[in-house]
Coordinates of C-alpha atoms in Angstrom, one line a residue:
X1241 CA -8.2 -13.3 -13.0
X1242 CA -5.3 -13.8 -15.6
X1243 CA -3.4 -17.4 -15.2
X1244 CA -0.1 -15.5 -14.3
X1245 CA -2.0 -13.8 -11.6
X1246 CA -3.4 -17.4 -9.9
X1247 CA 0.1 -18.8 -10.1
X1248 CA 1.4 -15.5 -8.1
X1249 CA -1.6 -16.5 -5.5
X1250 CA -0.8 -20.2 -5.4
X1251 CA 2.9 -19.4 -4.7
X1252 CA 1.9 -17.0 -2.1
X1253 CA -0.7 -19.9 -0.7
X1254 CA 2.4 -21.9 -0.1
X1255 CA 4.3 -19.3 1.4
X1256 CA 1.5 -18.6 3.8
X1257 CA 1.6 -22.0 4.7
X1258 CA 5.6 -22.9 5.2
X1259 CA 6.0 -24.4 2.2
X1260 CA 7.8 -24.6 -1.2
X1261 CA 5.6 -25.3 -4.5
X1262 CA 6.6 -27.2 -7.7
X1263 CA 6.1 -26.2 -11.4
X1264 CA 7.0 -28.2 -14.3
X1265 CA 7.1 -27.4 -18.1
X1266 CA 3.8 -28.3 -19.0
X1267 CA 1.9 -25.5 -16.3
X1268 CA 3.2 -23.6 -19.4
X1269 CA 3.8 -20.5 -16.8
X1270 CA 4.9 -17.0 -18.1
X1271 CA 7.4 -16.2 -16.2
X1272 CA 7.8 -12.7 -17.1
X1273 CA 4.2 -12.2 -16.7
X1274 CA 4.9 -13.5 -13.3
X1275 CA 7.7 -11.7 -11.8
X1276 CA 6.5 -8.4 -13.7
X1277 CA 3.6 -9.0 -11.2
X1278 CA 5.7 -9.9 -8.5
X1279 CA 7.4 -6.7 -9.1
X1280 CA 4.6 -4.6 -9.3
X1281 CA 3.0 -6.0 -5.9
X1282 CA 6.4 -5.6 -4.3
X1283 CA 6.7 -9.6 -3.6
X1284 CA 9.5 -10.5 -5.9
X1285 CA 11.7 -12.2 -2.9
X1286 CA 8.8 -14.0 -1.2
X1287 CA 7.7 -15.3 -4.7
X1288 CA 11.1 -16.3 -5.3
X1289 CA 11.5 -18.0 -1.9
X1290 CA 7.9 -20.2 -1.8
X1291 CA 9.2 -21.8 -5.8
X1292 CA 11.1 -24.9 -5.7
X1293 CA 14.4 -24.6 -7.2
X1294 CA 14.0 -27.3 -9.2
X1295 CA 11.1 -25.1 -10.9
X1296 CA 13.7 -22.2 -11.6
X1297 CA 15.3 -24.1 -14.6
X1298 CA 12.0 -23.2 -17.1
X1299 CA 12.4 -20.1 -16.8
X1300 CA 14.8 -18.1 -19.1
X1301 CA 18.7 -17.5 -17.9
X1302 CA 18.7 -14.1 -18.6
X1303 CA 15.6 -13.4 -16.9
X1304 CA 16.1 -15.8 -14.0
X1305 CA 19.5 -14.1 -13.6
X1306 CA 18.2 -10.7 -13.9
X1307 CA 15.4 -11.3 -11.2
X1308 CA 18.1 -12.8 -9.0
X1309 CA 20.1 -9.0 -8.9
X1310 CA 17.1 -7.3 -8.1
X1311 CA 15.8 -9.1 -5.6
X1312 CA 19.3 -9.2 -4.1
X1313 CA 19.6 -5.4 -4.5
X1314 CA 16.1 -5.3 -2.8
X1315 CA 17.1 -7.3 0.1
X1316 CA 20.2 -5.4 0.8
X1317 CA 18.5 -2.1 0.7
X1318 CA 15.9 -3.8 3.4
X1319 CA 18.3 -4.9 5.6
X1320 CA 20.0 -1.5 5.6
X1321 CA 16.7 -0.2 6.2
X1322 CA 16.2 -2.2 9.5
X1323 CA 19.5 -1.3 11.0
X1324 CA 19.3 2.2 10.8
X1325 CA 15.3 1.9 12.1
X1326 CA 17.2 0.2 15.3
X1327 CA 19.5 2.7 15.3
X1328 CA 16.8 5.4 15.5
X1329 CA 14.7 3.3 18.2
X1330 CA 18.3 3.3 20.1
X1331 CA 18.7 6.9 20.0
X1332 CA 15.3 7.6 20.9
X1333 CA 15.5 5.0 24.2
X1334 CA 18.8 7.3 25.1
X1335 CA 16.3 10.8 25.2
X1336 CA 13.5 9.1 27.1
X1337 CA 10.9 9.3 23.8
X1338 CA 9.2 6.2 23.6
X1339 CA 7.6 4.7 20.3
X1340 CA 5.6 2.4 18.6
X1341 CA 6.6 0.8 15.7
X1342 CA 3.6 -0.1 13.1
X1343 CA 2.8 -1.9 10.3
X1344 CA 5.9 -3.7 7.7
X1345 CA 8.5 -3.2 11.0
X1346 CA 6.4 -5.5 13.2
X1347 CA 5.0 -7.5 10.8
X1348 CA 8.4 -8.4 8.8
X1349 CA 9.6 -10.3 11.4
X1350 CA 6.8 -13.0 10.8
X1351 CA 7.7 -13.0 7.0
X1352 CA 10.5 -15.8 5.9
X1353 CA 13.4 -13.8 6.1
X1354 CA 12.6 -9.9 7.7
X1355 CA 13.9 -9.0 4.6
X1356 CA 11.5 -10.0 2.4
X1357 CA 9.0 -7.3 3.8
X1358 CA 9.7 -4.5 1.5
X1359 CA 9.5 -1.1 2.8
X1360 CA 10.0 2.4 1.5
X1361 CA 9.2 4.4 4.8
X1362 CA 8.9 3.6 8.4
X1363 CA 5.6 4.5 10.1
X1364 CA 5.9 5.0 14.3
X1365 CA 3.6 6.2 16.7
X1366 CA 4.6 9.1 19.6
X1367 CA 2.7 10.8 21.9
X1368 CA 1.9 14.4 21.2
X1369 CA 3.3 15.6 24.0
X1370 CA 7.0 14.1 22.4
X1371 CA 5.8 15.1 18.8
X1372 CA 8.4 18.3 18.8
X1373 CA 11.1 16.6 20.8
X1374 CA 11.4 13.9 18.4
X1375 CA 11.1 16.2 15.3
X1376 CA 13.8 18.1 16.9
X1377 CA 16.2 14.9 17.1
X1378 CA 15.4 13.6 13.4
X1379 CA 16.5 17.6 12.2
X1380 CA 19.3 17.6 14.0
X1381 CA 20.2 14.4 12.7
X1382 CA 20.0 15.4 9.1
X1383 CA 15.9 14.7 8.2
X1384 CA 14.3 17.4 6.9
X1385 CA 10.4 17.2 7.1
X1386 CA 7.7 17.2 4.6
X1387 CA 5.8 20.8 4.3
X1388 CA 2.9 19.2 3.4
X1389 CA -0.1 19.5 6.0
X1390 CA -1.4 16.0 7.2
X1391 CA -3.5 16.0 9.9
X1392 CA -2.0 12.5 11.4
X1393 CA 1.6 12.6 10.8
X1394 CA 4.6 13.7 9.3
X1395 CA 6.8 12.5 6.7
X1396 CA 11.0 13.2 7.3
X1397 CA 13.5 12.6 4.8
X1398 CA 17.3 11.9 4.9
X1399 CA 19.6 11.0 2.0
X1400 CA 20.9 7.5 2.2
X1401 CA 17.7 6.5 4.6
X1402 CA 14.3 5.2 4.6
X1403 CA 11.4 8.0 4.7
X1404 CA 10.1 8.3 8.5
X1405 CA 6.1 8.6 8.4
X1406 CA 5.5 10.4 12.2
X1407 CA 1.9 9.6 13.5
X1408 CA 0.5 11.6 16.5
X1409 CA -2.6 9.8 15.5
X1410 CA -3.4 6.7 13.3
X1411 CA -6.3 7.2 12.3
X1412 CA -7.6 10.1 9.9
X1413 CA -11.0 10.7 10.8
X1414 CA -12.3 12.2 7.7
X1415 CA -11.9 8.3 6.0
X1416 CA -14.6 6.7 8.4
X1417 CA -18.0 6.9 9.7
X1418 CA -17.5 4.7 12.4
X1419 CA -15.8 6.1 15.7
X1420 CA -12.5 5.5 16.3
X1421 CA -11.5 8.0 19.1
X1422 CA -11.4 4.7 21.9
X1423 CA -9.0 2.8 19.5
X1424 CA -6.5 6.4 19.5
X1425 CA -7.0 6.2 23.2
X1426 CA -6.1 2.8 24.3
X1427 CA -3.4 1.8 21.9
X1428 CA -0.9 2.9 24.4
X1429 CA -2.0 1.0 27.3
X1430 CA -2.5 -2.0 25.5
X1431 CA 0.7 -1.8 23.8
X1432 CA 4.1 -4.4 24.3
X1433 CA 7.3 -4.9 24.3
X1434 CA 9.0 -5.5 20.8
X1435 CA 13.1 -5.9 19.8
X1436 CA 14.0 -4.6 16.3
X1437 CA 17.4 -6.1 15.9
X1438 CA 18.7 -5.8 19.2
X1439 CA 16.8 -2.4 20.2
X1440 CA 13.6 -2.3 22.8
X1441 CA 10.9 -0.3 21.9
X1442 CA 7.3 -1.2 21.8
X1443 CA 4.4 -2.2 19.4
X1444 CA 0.3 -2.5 19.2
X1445 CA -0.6 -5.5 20.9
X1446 CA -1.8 -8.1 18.6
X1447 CA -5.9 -7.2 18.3
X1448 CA -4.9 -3.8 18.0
X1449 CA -2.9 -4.5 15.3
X1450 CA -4.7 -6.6 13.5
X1451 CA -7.5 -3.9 13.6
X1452 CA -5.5 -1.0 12.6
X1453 CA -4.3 -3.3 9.1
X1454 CA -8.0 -3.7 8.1
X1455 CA -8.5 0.4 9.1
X1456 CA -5.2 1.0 7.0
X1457 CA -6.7 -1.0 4.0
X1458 CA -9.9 0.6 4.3
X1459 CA -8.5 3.6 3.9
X1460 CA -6.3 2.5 1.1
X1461 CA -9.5 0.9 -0.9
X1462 CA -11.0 4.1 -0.5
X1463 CA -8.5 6.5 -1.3
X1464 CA -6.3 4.7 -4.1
X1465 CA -6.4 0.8 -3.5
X1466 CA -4.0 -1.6 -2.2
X1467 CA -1.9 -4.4 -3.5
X1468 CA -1.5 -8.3 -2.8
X1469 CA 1.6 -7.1 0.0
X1470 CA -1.0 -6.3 2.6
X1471 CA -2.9 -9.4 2.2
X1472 CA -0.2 -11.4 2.5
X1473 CA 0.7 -9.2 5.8
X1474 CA -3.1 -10.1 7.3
X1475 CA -3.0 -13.8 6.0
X1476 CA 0.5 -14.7 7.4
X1477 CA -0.3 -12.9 11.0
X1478 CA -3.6 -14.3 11.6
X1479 CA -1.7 -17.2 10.2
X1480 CA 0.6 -16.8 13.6
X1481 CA -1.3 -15.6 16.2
X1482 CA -4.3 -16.1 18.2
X1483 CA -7.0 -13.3 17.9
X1484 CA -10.4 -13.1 20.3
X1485 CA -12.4 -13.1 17.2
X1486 CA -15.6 -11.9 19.5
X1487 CA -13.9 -8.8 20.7
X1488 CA -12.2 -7.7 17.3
X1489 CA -15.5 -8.1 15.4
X1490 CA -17.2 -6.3 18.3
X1491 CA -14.9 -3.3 17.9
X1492 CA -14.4 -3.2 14.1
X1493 CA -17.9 -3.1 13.8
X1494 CA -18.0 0.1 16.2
X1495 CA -15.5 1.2 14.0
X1496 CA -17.3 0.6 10.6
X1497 CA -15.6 -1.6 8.8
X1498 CA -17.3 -4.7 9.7
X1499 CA -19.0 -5.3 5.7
X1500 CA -15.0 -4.7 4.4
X1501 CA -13.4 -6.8 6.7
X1502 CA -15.8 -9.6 6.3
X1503 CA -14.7 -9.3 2.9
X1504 CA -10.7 -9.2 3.3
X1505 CA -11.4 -12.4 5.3
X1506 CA -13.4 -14.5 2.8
X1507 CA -10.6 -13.3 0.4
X1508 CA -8.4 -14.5 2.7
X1509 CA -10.5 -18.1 3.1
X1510 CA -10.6 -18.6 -0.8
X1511 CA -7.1 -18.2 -1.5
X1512 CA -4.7 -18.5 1.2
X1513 CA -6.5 -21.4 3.1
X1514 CA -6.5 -20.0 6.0
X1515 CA -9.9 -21.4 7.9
X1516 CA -10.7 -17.9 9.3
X1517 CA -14.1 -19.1 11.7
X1518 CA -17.2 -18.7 9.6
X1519 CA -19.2 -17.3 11.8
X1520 CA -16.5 -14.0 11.7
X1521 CA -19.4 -11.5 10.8
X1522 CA -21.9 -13.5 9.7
X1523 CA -24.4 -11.1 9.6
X1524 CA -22.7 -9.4 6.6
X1525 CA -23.7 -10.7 3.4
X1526 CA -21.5 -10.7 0.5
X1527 CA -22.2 -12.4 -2.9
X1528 CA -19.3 -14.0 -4.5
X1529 CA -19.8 -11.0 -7.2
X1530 CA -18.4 -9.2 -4.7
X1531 CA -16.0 -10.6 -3.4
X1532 CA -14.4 -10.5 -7.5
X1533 CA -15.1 -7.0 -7.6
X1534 CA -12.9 -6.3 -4.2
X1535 CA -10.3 -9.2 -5.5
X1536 CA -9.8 -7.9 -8.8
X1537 CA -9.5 -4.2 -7.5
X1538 CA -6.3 -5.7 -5.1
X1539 CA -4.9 -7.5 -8.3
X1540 CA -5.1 -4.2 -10.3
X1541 CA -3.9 -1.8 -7.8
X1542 CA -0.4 -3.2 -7.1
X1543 CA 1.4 -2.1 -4.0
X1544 CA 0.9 1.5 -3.6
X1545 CA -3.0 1.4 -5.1
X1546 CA -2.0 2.6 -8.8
X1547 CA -0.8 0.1 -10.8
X1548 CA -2.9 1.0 -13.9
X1549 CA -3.2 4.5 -13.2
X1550 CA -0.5 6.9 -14.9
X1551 CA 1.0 10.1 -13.4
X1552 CA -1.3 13.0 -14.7
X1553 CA -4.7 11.1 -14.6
X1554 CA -3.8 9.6 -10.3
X1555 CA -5.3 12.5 -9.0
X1556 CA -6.5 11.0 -5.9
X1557 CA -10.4 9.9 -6.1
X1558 CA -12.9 11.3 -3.6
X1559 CA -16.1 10.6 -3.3
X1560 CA -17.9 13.8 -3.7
X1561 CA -21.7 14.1 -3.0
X1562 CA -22.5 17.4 -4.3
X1563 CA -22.7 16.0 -8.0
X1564 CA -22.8 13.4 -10.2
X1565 CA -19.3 11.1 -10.6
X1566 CA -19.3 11.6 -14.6
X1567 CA -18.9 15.4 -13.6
X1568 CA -16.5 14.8 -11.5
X1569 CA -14.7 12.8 -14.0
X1570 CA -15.3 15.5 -16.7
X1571 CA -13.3 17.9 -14.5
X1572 CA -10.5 15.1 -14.3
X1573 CA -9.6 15.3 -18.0
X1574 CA -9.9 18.8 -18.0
X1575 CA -7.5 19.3 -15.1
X1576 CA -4.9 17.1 -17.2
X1577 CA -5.2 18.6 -20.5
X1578 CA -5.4 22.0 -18.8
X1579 CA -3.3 21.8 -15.4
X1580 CA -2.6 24.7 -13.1
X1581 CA 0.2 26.7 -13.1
X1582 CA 1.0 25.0 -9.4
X1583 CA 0.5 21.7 -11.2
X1584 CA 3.3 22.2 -14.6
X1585 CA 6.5 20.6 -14.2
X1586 CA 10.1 22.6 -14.0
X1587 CA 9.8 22.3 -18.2
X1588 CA 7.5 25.1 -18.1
X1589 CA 8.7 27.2 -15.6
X1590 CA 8.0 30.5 -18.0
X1591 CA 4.5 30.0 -17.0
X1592 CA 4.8 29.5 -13.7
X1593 CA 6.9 33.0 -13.8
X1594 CA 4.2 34.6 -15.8
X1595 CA 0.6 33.6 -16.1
X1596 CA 0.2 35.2 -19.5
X1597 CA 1.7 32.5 -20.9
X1598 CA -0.5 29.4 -19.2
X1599 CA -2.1 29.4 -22.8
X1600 CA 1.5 28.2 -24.2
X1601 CA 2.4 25.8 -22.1
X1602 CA -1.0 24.2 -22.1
X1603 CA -0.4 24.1 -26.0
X1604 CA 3.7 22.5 -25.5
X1605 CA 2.2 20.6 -22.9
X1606 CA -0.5 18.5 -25.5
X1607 CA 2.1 18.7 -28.0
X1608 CA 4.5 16.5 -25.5
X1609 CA 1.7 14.3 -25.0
X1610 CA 0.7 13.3 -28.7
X1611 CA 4.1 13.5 -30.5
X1612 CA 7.0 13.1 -27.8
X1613 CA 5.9 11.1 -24.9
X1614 CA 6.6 7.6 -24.8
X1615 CA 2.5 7.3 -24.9
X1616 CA 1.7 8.7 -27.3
X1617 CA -1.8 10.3 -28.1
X1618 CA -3.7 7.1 -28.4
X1619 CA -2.1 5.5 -25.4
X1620 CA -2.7 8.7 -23.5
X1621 CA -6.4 8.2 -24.4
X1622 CA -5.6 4.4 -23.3
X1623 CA -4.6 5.3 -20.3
X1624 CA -7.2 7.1 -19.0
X1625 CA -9.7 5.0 -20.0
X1626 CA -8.1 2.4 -18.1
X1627 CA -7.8 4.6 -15.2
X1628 CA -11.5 5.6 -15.0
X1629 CA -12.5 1.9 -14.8
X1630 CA -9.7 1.6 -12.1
X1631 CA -11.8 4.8 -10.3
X1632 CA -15.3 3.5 -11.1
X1633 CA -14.1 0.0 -9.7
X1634 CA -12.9 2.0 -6.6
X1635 CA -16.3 4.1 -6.2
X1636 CA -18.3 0.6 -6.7
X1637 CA -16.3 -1.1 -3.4
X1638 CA -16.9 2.1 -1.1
X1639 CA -20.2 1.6 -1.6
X1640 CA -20.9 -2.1 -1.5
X1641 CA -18.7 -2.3 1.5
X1642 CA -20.2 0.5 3.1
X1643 CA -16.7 3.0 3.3

């Protein structure tokens, strides 16, 4: 772990636990090291928040003022983003569809400020019996929807407003080997009553929810990691509420996440504070190695899981059975230095038009890479290096912790 990165942890430590944290000159902190970070991990405004102001004056005014504008732009932008979510909710209660919101809505209102939960989408649950209705409304409203298949939700989009993520379902069962079909099923009877800025509407109840972070970060650590956000989410709600730690470790073991959860907590233990009981699924073993690996694979990944990956070598990583990994990776390279004709960008649309001409673009598309891309050749090479060990850090935690 890099100094900047255990004073973003210490300064999230003391936001977890209500309070403000003083620096002075001789911490000798690098403060654009720090709200780089911040940045990346989508945390700039809780960073900000948890530093004494007194501490502000060591860092540069440029900077300081800088970092000021974007985490006011930042908070605007989520502020809007909650009003028109409680305008939607409204709308919905009018046509009888009911909801549940998940994730960053719920969980924003136990942050400082609501705020300082940054969000680029909102995820809600419906019935599938009310799937169509409601994509009816969002259409007629001005969303258009994804094309993409998903086989638990939907994405809509609208100029001027957050991305909707639709789930029928919250789990994707293709992620887990544990079974997850009773969690689907009671979610609704167990749900309650939640207000989003003056509208009613409803959210899992707190076990549930709990249970469906640690399923969502499972998934994330699987597919393309997950950033310091989401640990801040599970610290500052167990922080808050009072879980039945019997019957969630009962069911996440059903579920199959018991060895990764066990380790989420005792990352949670070392650096937040947070006295989690010991006992929490103490018959999974995990050497401190471990825990490292699973820490420094959060610190890497940054908010959406691909901080040190580049567009062009992100394709997402599975973990494929039928042969070895360096294949796999072999393939990888190829597929970047030689992508399909689906895969080129609008710059070489002449080969999308005629597939005699795949050769050429493949050609202009290495000569971009070594003489006109910001890159570079040797960064290129760099960068998906870097990547790889992102990828084989990934492959590593799915199998220690059993995903």
């Amino acid at each position: 772990m890099e100094y900047y990165q255990k004073v973003i942890i210490d300064i999230l430590n003391a936001s977890v636990n209500n309070k403000n944290i003083v620096f002075n000159e001789e911490n000798g902190i690098d403060w654009n090291e720090v709200i780089r970070e911040a940045k990346q991990h989508k945390i700039s405004s809780l960073i900000y928040s948890a530093v004494d102001k007194d501490s502000l004056k060591y860092i540069d005014d440029n900077i300081l003022a800088e970092w000021k504008k974007d985490i006011f732009k930042d908070n605007v932008t989520q502020i809007r983003h909650i009003n028109n979510i409680s305008q939607l909710v409204n709308n919905l209660n009018k046509q009888g569809i009911e909801i549940i919101l998940l994730k960053g809505l719920v969980l924003r209102e136990l942050y400082p400020r609501p705020e300082y939960r940054t969000m680029s989408d909102a995820d809600i649950l419906v019935k599938s019996k009310d799937y169509l209705v409601l994509e009816d409304h969002l259409i007629k409203n001005g969303y258009e929807c994804d094309k993409e298949n998903h086989p638990v939700h939907k994405c809509f989009m609208c100029s001027d407003h957050s991305l909707i993520e639709v789930h029928w379902k919250l789990i994707n069962d293709s992620y887990f080997n544990g079974y997850t079909e009773k969690f689907e099923n009671d979610v609704w009877k167990k749900s309650i009553e939640f207000n989003i800025s003056g509208a009613k509407c409803k959210t899992l109840c707190d076990e549930d929810l709990l249970i469906h972070m640690c399923l969502h970060m499972a998934v994330h650590a699987k597919y393309r990691g997950f950033g310091l956000r989401q640990l801040y989410d599970v610290a500052i709600f167990v922080k808050n509420k009072n879980i039945d730690w019997v019957s969630f470790c009962s069911r996440i073991s059903v579920y199959g996440i018991s060895k990764f959860t066990k380790g989420i907590f005792e990352i949670l233990n070392q650096i937040f504070d947070l006295n989690i009981p010991k006992d929490i699924l103490k018959n999974q073993y995990i050497s401190q190695q471990e825990i490292q690996l699973l820490l420094n694979n959060i610190l890497a990944s940054g908010v959406h899981g691909q901080k040190e990956e580049i567009v062009g070598f992100n394709i997402s990583y599975k973990d494929r059975s039928d042969e070895s990994y360096s294949k796999y990776n072999v393939k990888r390279l190829f597929k970047f230095i030689f992508p399909t004709r689906a895969e080129l960008s609008y710059r070489y649309e002449y080969a999308k038009e005629n597939v005699l001409l795949l050769p050429i673009a493949w050609i202009h598309h290495a000569i971009r890479g070594v003489f006109i891309r910001k890159y570079g050749f040797v960064k290129m090479i760099k960068y998906y290096l870097a990547t790889l060990d992102v990828i084989n850090r990934r492959k590593e935690i799915i199998k220690i912790f059993e995903l």
